[in-house]
Coordinates of C-alpha atoms in Angstrom, one line a residue:
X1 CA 17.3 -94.9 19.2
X2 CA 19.9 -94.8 22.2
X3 CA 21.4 -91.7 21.1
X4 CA 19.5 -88.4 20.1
X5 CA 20.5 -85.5 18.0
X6 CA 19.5 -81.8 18.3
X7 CA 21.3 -79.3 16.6
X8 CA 20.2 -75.8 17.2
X9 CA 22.5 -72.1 16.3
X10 CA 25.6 -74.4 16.0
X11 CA 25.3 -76.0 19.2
X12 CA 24.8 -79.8 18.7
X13 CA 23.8 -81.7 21.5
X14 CA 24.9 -85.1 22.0
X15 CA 22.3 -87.5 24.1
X16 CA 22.6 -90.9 25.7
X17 CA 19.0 -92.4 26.2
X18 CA 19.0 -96.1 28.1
X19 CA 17.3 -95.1 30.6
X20 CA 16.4 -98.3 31.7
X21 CA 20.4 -99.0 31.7
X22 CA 20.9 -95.6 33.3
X23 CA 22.5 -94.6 30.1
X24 CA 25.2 -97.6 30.3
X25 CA 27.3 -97.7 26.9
X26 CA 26.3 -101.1 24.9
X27 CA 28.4 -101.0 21.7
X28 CA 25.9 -99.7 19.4
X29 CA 25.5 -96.4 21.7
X30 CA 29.3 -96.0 22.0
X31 CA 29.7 -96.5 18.4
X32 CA 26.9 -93.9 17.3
X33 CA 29.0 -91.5 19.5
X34 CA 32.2 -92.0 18.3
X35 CA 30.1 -91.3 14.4
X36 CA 29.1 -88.3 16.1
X37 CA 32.2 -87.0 17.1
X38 CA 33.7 -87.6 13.8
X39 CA 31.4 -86.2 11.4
X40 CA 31.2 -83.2 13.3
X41 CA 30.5 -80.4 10.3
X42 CA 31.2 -76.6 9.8
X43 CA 27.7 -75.3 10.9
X44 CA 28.6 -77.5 14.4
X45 CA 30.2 -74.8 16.8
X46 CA 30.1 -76.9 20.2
X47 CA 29.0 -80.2 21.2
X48 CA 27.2 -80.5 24.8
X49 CA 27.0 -84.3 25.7
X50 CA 24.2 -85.6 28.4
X51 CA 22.4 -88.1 29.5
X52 CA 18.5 -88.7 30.1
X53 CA 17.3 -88.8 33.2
X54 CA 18.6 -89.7 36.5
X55 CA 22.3 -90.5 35.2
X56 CA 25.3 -89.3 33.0
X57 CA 26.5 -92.6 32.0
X58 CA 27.3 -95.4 34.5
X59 CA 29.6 -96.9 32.0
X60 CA 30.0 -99.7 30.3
X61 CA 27.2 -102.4 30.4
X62 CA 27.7 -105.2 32.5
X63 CA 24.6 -107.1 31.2
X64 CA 26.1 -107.1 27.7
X65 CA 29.3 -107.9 29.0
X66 CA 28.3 -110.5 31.0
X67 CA 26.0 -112.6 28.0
X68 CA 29.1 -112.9 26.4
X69 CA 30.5 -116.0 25.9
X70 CA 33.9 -116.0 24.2
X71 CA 34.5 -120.2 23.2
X72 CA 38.5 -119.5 22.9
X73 CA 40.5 -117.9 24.5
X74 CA 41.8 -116.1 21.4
X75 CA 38.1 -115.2 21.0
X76 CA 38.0 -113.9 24.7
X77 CA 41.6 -112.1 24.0
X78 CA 40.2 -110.8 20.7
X79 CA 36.5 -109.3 22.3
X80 CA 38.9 -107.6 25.3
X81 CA 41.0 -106.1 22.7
X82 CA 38.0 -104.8 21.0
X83 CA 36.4 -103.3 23.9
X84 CA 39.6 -101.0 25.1
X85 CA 39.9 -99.9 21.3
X86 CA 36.3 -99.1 21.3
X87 CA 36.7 -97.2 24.7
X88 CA 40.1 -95.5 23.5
X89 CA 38.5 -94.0 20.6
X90 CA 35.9 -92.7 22.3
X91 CA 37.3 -90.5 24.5
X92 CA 39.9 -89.8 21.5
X93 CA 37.1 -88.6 19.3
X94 CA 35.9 -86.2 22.4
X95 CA 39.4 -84.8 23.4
X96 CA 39.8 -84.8 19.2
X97 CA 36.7 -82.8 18.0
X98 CA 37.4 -79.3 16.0
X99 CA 35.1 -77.6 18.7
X100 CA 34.8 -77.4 21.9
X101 CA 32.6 -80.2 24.2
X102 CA 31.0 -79.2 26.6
X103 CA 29.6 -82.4 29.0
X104 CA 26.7 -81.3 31.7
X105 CA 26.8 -83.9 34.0
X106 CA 23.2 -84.5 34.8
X107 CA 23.6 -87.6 37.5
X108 CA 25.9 -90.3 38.3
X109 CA 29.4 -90.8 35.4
X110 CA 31.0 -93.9 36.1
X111 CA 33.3 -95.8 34.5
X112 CA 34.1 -95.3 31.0
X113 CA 31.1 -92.6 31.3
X114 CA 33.4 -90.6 33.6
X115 CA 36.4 -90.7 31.7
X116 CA 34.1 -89.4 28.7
X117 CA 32.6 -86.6 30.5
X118 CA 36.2 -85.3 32.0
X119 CA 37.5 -85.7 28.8
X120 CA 35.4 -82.6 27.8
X121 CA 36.7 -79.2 27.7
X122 CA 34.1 -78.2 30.2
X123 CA 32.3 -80.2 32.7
X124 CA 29.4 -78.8 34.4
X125 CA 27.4 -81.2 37.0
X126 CA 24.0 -81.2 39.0
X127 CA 23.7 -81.1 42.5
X128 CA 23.1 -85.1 42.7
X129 CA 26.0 -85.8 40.1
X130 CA 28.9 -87.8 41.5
X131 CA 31.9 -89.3 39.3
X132 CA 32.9 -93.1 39.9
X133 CA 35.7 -95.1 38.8
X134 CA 34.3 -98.1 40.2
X135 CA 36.9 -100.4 38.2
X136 CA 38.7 -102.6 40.7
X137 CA 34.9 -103.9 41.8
X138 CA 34.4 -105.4 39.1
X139 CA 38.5 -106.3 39.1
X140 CA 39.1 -104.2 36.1
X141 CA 41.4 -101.2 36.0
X142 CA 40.4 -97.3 35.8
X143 CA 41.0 -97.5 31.4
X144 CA 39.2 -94.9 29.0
X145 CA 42.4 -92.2 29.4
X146 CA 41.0 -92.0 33.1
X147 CA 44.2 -93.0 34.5
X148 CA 45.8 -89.6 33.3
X149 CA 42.6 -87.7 33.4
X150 CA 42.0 -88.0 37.1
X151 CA 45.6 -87.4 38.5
X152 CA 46.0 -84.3 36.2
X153 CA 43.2 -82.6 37.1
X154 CA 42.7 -83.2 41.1
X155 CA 46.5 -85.3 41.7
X156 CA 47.8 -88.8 42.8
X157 CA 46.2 -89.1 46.3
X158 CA 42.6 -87.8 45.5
X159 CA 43.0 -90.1 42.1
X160 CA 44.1 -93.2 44.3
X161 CA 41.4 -93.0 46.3
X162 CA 38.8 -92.8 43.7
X163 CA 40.5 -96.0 41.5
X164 CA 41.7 -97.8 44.5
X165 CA 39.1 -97.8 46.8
X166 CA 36.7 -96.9 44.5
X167 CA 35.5 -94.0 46.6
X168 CA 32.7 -91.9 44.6
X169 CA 33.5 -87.8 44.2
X170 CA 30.3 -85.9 44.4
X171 CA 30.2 -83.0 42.0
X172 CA 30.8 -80.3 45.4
X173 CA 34.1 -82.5 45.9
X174 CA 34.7 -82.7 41.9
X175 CA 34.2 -78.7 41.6
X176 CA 36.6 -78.4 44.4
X177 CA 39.2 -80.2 43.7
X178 CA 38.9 -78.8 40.1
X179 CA 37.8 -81.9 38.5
X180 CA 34.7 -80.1 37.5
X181 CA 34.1 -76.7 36.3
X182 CA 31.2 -75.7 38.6
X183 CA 28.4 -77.5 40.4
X184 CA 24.7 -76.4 39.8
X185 CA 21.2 -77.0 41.3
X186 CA 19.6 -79.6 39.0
X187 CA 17.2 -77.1 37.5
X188 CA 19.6 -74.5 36.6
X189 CA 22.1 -77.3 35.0
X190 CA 20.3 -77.2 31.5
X191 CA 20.3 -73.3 31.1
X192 CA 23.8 -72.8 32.3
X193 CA 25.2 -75.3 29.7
X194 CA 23.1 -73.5 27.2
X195 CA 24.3 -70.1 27.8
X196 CA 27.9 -71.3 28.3
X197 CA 27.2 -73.1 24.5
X198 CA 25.7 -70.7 22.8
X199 CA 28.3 -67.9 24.1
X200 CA 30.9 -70.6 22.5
X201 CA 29.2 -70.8 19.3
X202 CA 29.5 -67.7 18.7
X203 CA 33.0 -67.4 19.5
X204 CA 35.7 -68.0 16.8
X205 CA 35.4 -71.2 15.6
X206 CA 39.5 -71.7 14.3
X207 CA 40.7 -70.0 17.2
X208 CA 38.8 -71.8 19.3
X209 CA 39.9 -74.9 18.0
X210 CA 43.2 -74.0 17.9
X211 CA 43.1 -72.7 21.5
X212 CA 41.8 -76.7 22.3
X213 CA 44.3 -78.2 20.1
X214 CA 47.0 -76.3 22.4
X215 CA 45.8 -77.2 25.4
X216 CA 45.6 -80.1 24.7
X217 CA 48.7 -80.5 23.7
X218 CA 50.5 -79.4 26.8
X219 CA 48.1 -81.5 29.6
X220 CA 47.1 -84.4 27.8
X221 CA 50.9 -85.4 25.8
X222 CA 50.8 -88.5 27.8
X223 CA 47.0 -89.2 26.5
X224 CA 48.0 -92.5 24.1
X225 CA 51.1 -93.7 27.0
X226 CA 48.0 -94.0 29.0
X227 CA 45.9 -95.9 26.7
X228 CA 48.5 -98.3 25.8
X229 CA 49.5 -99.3 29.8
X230 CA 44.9 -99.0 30.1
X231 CA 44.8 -101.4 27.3
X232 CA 47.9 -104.1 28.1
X233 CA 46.5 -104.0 31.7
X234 CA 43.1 -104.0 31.0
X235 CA 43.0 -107.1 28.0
X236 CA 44.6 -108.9 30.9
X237 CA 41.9 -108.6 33.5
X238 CA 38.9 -108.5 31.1
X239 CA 40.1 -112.3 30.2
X240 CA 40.7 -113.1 34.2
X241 CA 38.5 -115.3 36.1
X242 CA 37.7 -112.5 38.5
X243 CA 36.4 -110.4 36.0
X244 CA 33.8 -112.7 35.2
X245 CA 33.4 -113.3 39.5
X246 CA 33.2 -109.4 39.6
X247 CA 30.4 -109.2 37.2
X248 CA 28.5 -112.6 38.5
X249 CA 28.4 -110.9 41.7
X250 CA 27.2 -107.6 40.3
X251 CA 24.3 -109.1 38.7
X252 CA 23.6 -111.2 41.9
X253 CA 23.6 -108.4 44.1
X254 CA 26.3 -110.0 46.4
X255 CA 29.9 -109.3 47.7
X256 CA 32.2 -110.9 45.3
X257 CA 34.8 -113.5 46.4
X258 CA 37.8 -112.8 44.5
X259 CA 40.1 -114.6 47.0
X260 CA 38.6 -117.8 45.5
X261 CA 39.7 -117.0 42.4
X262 CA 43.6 -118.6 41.3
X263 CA 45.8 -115.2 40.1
X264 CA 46.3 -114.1 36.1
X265 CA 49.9 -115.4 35.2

């Protein structure tokens, strides 16, 4: 099981166990959290989402997306197409859930594991934590929502340089620049989230929702504008040659050489 679940006085935690991966998304994990999300139930209050071990999530898994081997290119078009829809509703069923979701950062979020953790209503991270949009490495763009997520919360120039340059924010920076609501030692991480939960689940559960819905609503109107440039852009580069150079590489262990590589028409 790559995902366990512990419900416990309404609070229902959420959490990612590839350990061996450092909790990287293959599609069954992502698709047992998005069944998560979804079926959330009246005696849930608040969700906490984690990791186990030394990492959050470092996104989605290169391994898995490097062993496949599309034979078309309608094939490759199609799998692309899947994989921004299957990152889209993710973070759609977090940013949708009745309750409030609470993610406590426990290591490194990267990728589409950073967009999910800042698309929680409140992000607390460890000491050692740091959040990654490593995208253009790998020649991809930031997708997952991130593209609006980032900017909102800490603006265009601190976003740029995390997407563009694919500078890492350690959770100091992140609680700084108010990507993050606080940073904690990591052995105080666990019971702060749990005190922050269970305070929630006692809370009013409509009003809280409501209060979500709302804000929500004025921040995030942009949310699906996003996902439809993430996912033109994206279904683009994921059928690119230097995607699959960007990947080689990072399996390899070497710098890739992209220049090699003829441009996307």
């Amino acid at each position: 099981m790559t995902l366990h679940h512990a419900l416990d006085a309404g609070v229902l935690t959420l959490r990612i166990d590839r350990q061996d991966r450092m909790n990287a998304l293959d599609g069954p994990t992502a698709t047992a959290l998005i069944d998560a999300l979804g079926a959330i139930e009246r005696d849930v209050r608040v969700v906490v989402l984690t990791g186990t071990g030394n990492a959050f999530s470092t996104g989605a898994d290169i391994a898995e997306m490097a062993a496949s081997q599309p034979r078309t290119p309608e094939e490759h078009r199609m799998a692309a197409e899947e994989t921004m829809q299957t990152a889209s509703t993710l973070v759609r069923a977090v940013i949708d859930a009745p309750v409030p979701v609470i993610a406590q950062v426990n290591g490194i979020a990267a990728g589409i594991g950073a967009s999910m953790a800042l698309a929680s209503d409140l992000v607390y991270a460890s000491e050692d934590a740091s959040f990654l949009l490593a995208f253009t490495t790998v020649a991809l763009m930031p997708d997952g929502g991130s593209s609006l997520l980032v900017p909102a919360a800490i603006g265009r120039v601190r976003a740029s340089a995390m997407a563009l340059l694919a500078e890492p924010m350690t959770a100091a920076d992140a609680e700084s620049a108010g990507l993050i609501n606080r940073v904690l030692p990591p052995d105080d991480l666990g019971s702060h989230v749990e005190k922050i939960a269970r305070r929630l689940a006692r809370g009013p559960r409509r009003a809280l929702e409501l209060t979500k819905r709302a804000l929500t609503a004025s921040t995030l109107a942009l949310l699906d504008d996003a996902f439809e440039r993430e996912r033109q852009g994206q279904t683009e580069l994921l059928t690119a040659p230097e995607f699959r150079e960007g990947i080689n590489a990072v399996l390899d262990h070497r710098r890739p050489s992209f220049e090699r590589e003829s441009p996307q028409t």
